[in-house]
XYZ file of C-alpha atoms in Angstrom:
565
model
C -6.444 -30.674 2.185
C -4.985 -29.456 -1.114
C -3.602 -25.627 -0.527
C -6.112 -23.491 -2.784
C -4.380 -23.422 -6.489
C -1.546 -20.679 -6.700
C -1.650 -18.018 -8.500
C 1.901 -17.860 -10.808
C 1.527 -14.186 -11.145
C 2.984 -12.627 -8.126
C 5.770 -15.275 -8.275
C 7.127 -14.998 -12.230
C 7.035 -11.335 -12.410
C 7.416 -8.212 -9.398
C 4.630 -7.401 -8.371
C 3.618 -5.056 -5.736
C 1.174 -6.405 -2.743
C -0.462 -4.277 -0.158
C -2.890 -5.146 2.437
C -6.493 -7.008 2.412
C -8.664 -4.333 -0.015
C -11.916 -2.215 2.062
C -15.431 -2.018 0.130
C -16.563 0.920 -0.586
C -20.011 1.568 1.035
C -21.726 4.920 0.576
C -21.157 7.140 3.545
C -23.925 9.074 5.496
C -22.740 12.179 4.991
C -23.213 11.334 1.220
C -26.737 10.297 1.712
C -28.015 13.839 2.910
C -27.087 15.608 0.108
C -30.189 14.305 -1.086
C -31.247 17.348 0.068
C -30.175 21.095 -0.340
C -26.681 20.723 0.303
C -25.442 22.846 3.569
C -21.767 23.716 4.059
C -21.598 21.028 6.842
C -23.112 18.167 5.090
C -20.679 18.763 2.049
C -17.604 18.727 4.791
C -18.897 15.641 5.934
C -19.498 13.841 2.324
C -15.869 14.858 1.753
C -14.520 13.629 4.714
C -16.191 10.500 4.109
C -15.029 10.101 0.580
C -11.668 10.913 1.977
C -11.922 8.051 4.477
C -13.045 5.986 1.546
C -10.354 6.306 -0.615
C -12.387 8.228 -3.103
C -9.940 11.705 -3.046
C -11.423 12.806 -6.117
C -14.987 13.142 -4.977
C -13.633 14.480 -1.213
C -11.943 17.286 -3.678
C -15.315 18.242 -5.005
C -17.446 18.147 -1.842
C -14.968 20.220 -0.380
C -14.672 22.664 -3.059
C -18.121 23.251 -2.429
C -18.214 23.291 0.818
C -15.374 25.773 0.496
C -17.446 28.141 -1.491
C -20.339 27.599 0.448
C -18.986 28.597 3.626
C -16.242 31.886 2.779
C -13.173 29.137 2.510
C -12.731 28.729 6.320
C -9.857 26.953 7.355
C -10.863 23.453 8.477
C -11.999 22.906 4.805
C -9.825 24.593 2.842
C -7.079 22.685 4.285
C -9.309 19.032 3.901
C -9.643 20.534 0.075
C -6.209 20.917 -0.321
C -5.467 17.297 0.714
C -8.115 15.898 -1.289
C -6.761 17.753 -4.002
C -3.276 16.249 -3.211
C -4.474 12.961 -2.817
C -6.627 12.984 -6.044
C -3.224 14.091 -8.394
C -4.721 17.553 -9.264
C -1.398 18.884 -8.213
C -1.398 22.535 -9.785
C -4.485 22.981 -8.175
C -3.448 22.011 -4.855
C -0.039 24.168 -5.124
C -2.313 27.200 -5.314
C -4.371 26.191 -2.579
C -1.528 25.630 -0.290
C -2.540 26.410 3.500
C -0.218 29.226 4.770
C -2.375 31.444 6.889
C -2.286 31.793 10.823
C -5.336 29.269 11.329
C -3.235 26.455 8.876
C -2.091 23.721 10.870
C 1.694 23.146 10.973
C 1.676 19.543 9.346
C -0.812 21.758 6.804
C 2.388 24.446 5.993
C 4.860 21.540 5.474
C 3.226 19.238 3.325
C 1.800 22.970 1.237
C 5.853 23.867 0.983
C 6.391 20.485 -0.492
C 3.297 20.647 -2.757
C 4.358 24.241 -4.080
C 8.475 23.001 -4.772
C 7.021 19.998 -6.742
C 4.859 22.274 -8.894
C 7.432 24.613 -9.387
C 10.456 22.258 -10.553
C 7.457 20.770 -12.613
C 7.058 24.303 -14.165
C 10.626 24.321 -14.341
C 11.296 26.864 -11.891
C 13.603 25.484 -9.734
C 14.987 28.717 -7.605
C 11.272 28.951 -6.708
C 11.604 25.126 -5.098
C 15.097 24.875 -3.358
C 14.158 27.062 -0.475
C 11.275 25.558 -0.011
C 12.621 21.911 -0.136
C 14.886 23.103 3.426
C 14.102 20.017 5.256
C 14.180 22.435 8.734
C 10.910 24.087 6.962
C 9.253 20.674 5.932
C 9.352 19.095 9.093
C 10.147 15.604 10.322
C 8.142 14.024 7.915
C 8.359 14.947 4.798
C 12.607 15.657 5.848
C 13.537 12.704 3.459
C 11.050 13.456 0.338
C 12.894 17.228 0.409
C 16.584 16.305 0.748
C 16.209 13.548 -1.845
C 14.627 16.619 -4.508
C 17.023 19.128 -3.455
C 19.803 17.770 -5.727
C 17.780 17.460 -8.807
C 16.042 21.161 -7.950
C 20.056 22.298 -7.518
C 20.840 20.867 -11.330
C 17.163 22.489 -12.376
C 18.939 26.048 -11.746
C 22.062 25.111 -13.053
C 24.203 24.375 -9.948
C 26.085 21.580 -10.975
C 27.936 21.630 -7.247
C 25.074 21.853 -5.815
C 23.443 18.622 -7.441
C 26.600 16.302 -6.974
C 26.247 16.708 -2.748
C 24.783 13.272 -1.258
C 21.223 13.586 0.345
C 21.726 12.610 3.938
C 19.605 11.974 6.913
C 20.579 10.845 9.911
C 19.694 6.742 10.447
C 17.381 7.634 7.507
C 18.434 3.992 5.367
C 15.882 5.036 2.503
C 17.791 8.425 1.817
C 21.204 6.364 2.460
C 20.088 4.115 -0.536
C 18.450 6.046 -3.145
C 20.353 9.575 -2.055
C 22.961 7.071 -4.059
C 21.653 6.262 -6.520
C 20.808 9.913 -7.535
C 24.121 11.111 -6.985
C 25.165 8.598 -9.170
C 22.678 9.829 -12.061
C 23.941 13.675 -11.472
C 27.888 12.614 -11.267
C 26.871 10.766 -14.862
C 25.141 14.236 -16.222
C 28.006 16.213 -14.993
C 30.022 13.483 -17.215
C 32.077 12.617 -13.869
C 31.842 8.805 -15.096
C 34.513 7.016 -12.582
C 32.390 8.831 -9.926
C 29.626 7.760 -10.725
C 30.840 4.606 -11.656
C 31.822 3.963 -8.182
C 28.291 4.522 -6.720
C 26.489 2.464 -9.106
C 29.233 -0.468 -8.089
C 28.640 0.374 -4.728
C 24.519 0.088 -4.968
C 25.349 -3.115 -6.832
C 27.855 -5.143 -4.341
C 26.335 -8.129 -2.645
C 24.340 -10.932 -2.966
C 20.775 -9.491 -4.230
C 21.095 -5.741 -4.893
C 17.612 -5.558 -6.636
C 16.504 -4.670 -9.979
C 16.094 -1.160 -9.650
C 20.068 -0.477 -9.507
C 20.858 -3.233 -11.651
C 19.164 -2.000 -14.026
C 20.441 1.682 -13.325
C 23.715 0.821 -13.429
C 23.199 -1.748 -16.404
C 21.625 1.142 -18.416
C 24.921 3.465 -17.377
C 27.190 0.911 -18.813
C 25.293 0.571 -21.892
C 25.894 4.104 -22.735
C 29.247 3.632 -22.227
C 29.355 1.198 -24.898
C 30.444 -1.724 -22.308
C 27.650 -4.033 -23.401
C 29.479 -7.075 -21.831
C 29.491 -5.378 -18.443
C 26.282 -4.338 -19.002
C 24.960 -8.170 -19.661
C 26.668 -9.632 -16.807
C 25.070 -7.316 -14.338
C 22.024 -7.895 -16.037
C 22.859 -11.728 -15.623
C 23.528 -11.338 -11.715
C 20.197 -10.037 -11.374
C 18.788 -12.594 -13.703
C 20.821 -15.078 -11.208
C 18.370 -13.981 -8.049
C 15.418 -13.314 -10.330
C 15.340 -15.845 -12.799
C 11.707 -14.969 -14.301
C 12.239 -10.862 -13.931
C 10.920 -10.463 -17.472
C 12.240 -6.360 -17.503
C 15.873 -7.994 -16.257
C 15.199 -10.721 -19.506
C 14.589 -7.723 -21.347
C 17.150 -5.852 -20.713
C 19.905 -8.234 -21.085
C 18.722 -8.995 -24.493
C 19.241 -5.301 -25.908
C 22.121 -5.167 -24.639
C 23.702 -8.495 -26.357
C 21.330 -7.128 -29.512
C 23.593 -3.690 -30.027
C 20.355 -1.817 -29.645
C 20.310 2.118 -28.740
C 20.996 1.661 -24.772
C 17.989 3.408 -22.589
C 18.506 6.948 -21.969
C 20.306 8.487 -18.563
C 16.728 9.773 -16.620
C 16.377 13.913 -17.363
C 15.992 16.332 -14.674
C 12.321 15.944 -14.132
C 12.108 11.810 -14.397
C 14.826 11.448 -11.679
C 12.988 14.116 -9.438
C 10.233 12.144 -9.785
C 12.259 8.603 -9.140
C 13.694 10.298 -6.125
C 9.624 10.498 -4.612
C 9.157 6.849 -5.338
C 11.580 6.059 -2.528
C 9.711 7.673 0.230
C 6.291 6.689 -1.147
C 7.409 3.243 -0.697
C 8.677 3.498 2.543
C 5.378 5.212 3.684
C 3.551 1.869 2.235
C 5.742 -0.665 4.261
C 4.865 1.706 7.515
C 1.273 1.353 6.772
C 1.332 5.214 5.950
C -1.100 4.856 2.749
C -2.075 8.929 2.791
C 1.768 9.937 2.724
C 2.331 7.259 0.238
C -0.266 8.182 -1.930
C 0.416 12.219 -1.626
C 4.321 11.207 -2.883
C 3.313 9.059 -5.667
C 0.964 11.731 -6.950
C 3.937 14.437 -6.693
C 6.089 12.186 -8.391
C 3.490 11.811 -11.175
C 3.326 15.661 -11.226
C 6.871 15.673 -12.258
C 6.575 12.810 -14.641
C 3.514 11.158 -15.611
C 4.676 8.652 -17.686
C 6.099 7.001 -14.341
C 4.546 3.623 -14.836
C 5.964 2.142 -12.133
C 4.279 4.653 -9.802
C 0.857 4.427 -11.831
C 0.714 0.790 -10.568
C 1.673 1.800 -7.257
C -1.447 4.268 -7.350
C -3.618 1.326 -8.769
C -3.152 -1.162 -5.624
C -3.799 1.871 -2.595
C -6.685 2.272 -4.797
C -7.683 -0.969 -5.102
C -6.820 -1.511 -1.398
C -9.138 1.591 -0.275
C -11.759 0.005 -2.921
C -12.310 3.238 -5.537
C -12.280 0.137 -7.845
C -12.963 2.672 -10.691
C -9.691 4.919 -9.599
C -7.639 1.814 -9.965
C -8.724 0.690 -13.418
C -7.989 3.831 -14.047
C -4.252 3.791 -12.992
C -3.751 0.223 -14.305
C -4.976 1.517 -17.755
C -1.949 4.184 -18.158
C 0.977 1.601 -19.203
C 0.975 1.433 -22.687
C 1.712 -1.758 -24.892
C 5.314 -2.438 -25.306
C 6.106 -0.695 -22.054
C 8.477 -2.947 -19.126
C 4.970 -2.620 -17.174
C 2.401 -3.089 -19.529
C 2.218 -6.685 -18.349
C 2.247 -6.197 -15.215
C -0.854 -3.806 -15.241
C -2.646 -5.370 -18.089
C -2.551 -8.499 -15.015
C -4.090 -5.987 -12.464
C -6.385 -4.549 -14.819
C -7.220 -8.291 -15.333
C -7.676 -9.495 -11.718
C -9.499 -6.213 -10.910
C -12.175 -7.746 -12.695
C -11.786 -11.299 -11.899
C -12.023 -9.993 -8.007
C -15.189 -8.111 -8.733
C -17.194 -11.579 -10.157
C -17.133 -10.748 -13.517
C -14.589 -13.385 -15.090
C -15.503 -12.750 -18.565
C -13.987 -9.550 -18.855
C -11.097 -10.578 -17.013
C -10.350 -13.251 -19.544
C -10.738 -10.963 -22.338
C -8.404 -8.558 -21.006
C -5.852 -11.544 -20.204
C -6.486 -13.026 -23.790
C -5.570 -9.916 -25.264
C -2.877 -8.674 -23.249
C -1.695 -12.508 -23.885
C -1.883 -12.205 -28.100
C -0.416 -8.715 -27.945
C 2.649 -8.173 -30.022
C 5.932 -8.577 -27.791
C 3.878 -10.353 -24.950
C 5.850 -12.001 -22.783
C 6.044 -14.597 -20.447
C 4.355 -12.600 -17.622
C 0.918 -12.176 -19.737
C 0.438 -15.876 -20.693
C 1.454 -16.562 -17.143
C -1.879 -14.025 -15.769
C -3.872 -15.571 -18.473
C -3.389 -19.458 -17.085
C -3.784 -18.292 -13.914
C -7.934 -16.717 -14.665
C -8.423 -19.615 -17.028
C -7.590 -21.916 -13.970
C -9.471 -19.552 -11.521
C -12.618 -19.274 -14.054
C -12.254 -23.486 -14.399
C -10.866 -23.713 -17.511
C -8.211 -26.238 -16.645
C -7.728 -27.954 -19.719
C -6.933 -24.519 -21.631
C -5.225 -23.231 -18.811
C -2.806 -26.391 -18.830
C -2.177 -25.866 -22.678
C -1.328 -22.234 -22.106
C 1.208 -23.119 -19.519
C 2.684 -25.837 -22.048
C 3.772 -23.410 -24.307
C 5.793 -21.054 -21.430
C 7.217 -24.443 -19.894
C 8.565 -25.246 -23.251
C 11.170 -22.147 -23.031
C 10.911 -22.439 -19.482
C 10.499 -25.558 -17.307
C 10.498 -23.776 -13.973
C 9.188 -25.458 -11.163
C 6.083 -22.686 -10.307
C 5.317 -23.528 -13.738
C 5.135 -27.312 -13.342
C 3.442 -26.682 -10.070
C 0.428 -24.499 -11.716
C 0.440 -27.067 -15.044
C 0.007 -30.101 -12.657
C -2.974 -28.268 -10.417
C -4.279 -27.774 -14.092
C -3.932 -31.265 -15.068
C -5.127 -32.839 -12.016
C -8.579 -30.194 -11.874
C -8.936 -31.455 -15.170
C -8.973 -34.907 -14.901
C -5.749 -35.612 -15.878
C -4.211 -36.974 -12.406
C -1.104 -38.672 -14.516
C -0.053 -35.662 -16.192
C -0.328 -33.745 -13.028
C 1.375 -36.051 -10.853
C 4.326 -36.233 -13.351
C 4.323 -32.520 -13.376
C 4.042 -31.882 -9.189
C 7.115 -34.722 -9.025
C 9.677 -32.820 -11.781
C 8.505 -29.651 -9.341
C 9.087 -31.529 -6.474
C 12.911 -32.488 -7.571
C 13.538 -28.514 -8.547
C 12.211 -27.146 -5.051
C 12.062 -29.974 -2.304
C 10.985 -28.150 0.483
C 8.161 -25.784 -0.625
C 5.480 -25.994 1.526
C 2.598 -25.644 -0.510
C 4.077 -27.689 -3.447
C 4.716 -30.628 -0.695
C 1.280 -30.430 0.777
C -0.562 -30.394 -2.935
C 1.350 -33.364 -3.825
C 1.501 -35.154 -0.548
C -2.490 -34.301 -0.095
C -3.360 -35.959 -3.358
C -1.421 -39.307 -2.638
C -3.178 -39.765 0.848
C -6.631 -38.796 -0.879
C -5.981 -41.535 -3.227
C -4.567 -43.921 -0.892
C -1.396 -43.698 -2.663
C 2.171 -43.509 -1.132
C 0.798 -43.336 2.564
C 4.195 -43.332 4.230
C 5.983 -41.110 1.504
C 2.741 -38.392 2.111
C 2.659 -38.497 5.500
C 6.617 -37.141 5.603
C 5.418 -34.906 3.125
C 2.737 -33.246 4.557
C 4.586 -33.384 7.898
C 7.628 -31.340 6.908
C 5.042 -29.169 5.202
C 3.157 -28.139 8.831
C 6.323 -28.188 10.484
C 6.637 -25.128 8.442
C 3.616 -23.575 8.702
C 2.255 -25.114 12.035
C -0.681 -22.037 11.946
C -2.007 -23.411 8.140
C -5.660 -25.275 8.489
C -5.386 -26.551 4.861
C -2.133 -28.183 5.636
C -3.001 -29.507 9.360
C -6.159 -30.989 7.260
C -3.506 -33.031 5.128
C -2.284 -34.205 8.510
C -4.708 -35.640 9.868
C -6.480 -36.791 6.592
C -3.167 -38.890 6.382
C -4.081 -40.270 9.972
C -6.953 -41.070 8.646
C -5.981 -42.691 5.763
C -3.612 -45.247 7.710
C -6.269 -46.228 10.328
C -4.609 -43.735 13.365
C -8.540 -42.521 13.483
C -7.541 -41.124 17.450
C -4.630 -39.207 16.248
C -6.740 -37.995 12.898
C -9.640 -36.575 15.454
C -6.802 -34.770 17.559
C -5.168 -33.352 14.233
C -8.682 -32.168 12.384
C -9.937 -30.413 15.618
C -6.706 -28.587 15.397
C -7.132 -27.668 11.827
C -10.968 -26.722 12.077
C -9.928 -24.449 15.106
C -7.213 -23.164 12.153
C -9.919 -22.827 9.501
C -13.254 -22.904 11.028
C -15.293 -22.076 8.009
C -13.560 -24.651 5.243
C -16.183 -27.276 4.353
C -13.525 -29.881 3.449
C -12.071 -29.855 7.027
C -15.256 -30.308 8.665
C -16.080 -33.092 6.494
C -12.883 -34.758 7.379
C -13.365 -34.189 10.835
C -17.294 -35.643 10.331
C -15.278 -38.801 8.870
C -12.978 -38.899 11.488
C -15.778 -38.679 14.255
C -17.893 -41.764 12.743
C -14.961 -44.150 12.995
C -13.971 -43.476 16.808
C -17.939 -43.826 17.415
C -18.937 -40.401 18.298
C -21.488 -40.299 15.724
C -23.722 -37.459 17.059
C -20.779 -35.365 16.392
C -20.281 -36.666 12.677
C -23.697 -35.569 11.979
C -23.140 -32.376 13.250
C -20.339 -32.128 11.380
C -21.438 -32.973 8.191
C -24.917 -30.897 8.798
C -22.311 -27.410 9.310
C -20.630 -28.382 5.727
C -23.795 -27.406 4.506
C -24.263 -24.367 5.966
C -20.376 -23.413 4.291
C -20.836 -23.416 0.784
C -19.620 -26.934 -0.492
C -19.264 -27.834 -4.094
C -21.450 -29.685 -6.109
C -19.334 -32.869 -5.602
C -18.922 -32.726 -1.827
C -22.911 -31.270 -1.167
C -23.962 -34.657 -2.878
C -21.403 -36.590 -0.861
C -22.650 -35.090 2.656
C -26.301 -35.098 1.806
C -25.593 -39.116 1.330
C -24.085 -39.279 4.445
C -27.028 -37.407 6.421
C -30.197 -39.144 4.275
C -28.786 -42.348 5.134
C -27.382 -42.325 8.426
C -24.533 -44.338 7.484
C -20.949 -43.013 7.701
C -17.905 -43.370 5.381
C -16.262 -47.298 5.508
C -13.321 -47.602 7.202
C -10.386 -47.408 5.270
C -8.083 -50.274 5.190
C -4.896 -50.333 7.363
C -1.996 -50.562 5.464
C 0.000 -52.242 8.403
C 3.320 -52.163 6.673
C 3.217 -48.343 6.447
């Protein structure tokens, strides 16, 4: 079995992935304010849009429960979160628990909330005691020490704002407590300084495009534009399709004005990305969330944290919340791309592939679209079908740009469309770029043995392909179809079992397997077989195909042995 058709998307250009997305089903606390609302049933519809993702609603019911009750506080503190959590950050700041009844996780995350709205009101002597990281607690430790420089330069202590952030084993402060210095040392025009961080952030093999850029952008406004292109170019060298990286290298051979050093408030704000994506990889979405919306307290043109925002929101299902973020980046902005593609797929996801394809058409035919948005277009037209277009979009990116995930989504478009040639030529030049890609192997590998083609050269194919990824259905399928193919019909049962206990629900393995079963004689369980593809939502092609099979009660012929293989 063919692997499903890749999407280019999340390999051309970053992207950031989190975890399988939660619908959004109404909660039963919302469904008795049908009613006169009472205190409790307003607590509980907040809590239950909380749980849902939906912070801005919990804010509301909370509010009102709040109000309706004398502001006890259980729900004055779940108001204050939802507030938090919903970006209404001012708001929040003045509803910061404090009182004897506040919890102590309550107090720390208020001190944190009130030092962010202060250095966003730009007073800073108001945040730097609060930002002690003895006051904020374990926790949010790292998101205060990383703000305390930039609160220190707020006020006007330049000593202050050059001392590293450190925390103990803490790798994330290590790294971007760095990375600020290195911004500060450059604002207090101590340039060798922080010359010597950025070169430090920027040793190795794959430093990542955050400090290249960083310390790109530094040289730049130095006037070294050749140092500044060849850092761009060892980024370029790990991330050959980073279109910001592309970007970036190009003003800088260009002579045009380099991008300015962050101000106060923008590397504040930076400095909360780092947590917020730590708090992601740990599976700490609330804390993530809470930072990101600080962050875009200090500086809401923060783009990269607006998509950030977008996927938890997408993940927790307040589809609407999402769209929302995804909509910020404006056009000719690094990430415009980027979230014009999750705008895009938002749709796509939701069944309604018309709008997606409008979005991707126009995001595609914008002015200074790049390679990323004709890339998200080809990928909907191929998901929505549209092979033949898709394939002609992709023909104009390979042209500047024969990569082999671009011959590898051309080819799938070629062969869906009827053009097997074209794609096979395509899969092969792929093939010869990346040899031992898994997926790429198994597409090509699949298609032979389908066809009959190149038995013995599909087989290794398709072998090397489950050797690794020896838990993949699709690609044990390609296994034993292979079996199958070259008249091993015991070995193809023993293979197919393995991949329908892999992929119980695919209709194309249990078809296979229904094959497999007729020619070693155990026809009951064909039948059986072939009756459950039914029941699994085949295509038009392979419906008609089974049917066939059942109505006449006479299985697939046997394939010929191709002894020499």
């Amino acid at each position: 079995m063919r692997h499903p058709a890749l999407t280019l998307a999340g390999l051309v250009a970053p992207a950031l992935l989190l975890g399988a997305c939660a619908t959004t089903q109404p909660s039963l606390a919302t469904d008795m304010l049908d009613g006169p609302a009472s205190s409790y049933g307003l607590f509980l519809a907040g809590q239950g849009a909380l749980n849902d993702g939906r912070s801005s609603q919990a804010a509301s019911y909370f509010n009102m429960a709040a109000e309706a009750e004398g502001d006890t506080g259980l729900i004055a503190e779940r108001a204050f979160t939802a507030a938090v959590l919903s970006g209404d950050i001012t708001r929040a700041a003045q509803m910061a628990p404090s009182g004897p009844d506040a919890s102590d996780n309550g107090k720390r995350l208020g001190r944190l909330v009130v030092a962010v709205e202060a250095m966003a009101q730009g007073k800073p002597k108001i945040a730097q005691p609060l930002l002690r990281s003895e006051d904020l607690g374990f926790v949010h430790r790292s998101a205060g020490v990383l703000l305390a420089p930039w609160a220190a330069a707020m006020a006007g202590d330049t000593d202050g704002s050059l001392v590293r952030p450190q925390v103990r084993g803490d790798r994330v402060v290590d790294y971007f407590g760095l990375l600020g210095q290195a911004y500060l040392y450059e604002r207090a025009r101590r340039y060798d300084e922080a010359e010597t961080d950025f070169k430090e952030l920027t040793k190795g093999d794959a430093p990542g495009d955050m400090v290249i850029l960083a310390y790109g952008g530094f040289l730049e406004r130095r006037g070294r534009r050749v140092d500044a292109q060849a850092i761009y170019n060892k980024g370029l060298a790990e991330e050959p399709q980073n279109s910001v990286l592309k970007a970036a290298r190009d003003r800088a051979a260009s002579g045009k004005a380099p991008p300015p050093a962050p101000n106060l408030k923008q590397g504040a704000a930076a400095a909360l990305i780092a947590p917020a994506a730590g708090m992601m990889s740990a599976k700490q979405t609330q804390f993530a969330l809470t930072y990101l919306r600080l962050a875009l307290r200090l500086d809401p043109q923060r783009n990269e944290a607006w998509l950030m925002v977008g996927d938890m929101m997408e993940a927790a299902g307040d589809t609407e919340a999402a769209r929302a973020a995804y909509g910020v980046p404006k056009p000719g902005s690094p990430e415009f791309g980027a979230a014009q593609a999750k705008l895009a797929w938002s749709y796509q996801n939701a069944g309604d592939g018309e709008t997606a394809l409008k979005l991707a058409r126009a995001a595609a035919a914008a002015p200074g679209a790049g390679q990323e948005a004709q890339v998200t277009l080809a990928d909907l037209l191929r998901a929505n079908e549209k092979f033949a277009e898709s394939a002609e979009v992709l023909t104009g990116v390979i042209a500047g740009d024969p990569d082999w995930r671009l011959l590898y989504a051309r080819g799938v478009a070629y062969d869906r469309a009827g053009r097997w040639a074209d794609g096979e030529r395509d899969l092969q030049a792929a093939l010869k770029q990346q040899p031992d890609d898994s997926e790429l192997l198994n597409y090509l590998g699949y298609s032979w043995i389908d066809r009959g083609q190149h038995l013995a050269e599909a087989l290794a194919m398709v072998q090397k392909a489950v050797g690794q990824n020896p838990r993949s259905g699709a690609m044990i399928d390609s296994l034993g179809w292979a079996y199958y193919r070259l008249g091993d019909y015991k070995k193809s049962v023993e293979t197919l079992e393995e991949a329908v206990e892999q992929e119980a629900g695919d209709p194309d393995i249990n078809n296979h397997l229904g094959d497999a079963y007729w020619q070693v004689g155990r026809r009951d369980e064909a039948m059986f077989q072939w009756r459950r593809v039914l029941t699994l939502a085949p295509d038009a092609k392979l419906k008609a195909e089974v049917e066939t099979k059942i109505a006449s009660g006479v299985g697939p012929a046997a394939p010929a042995k191709i002894a020499a293989q």
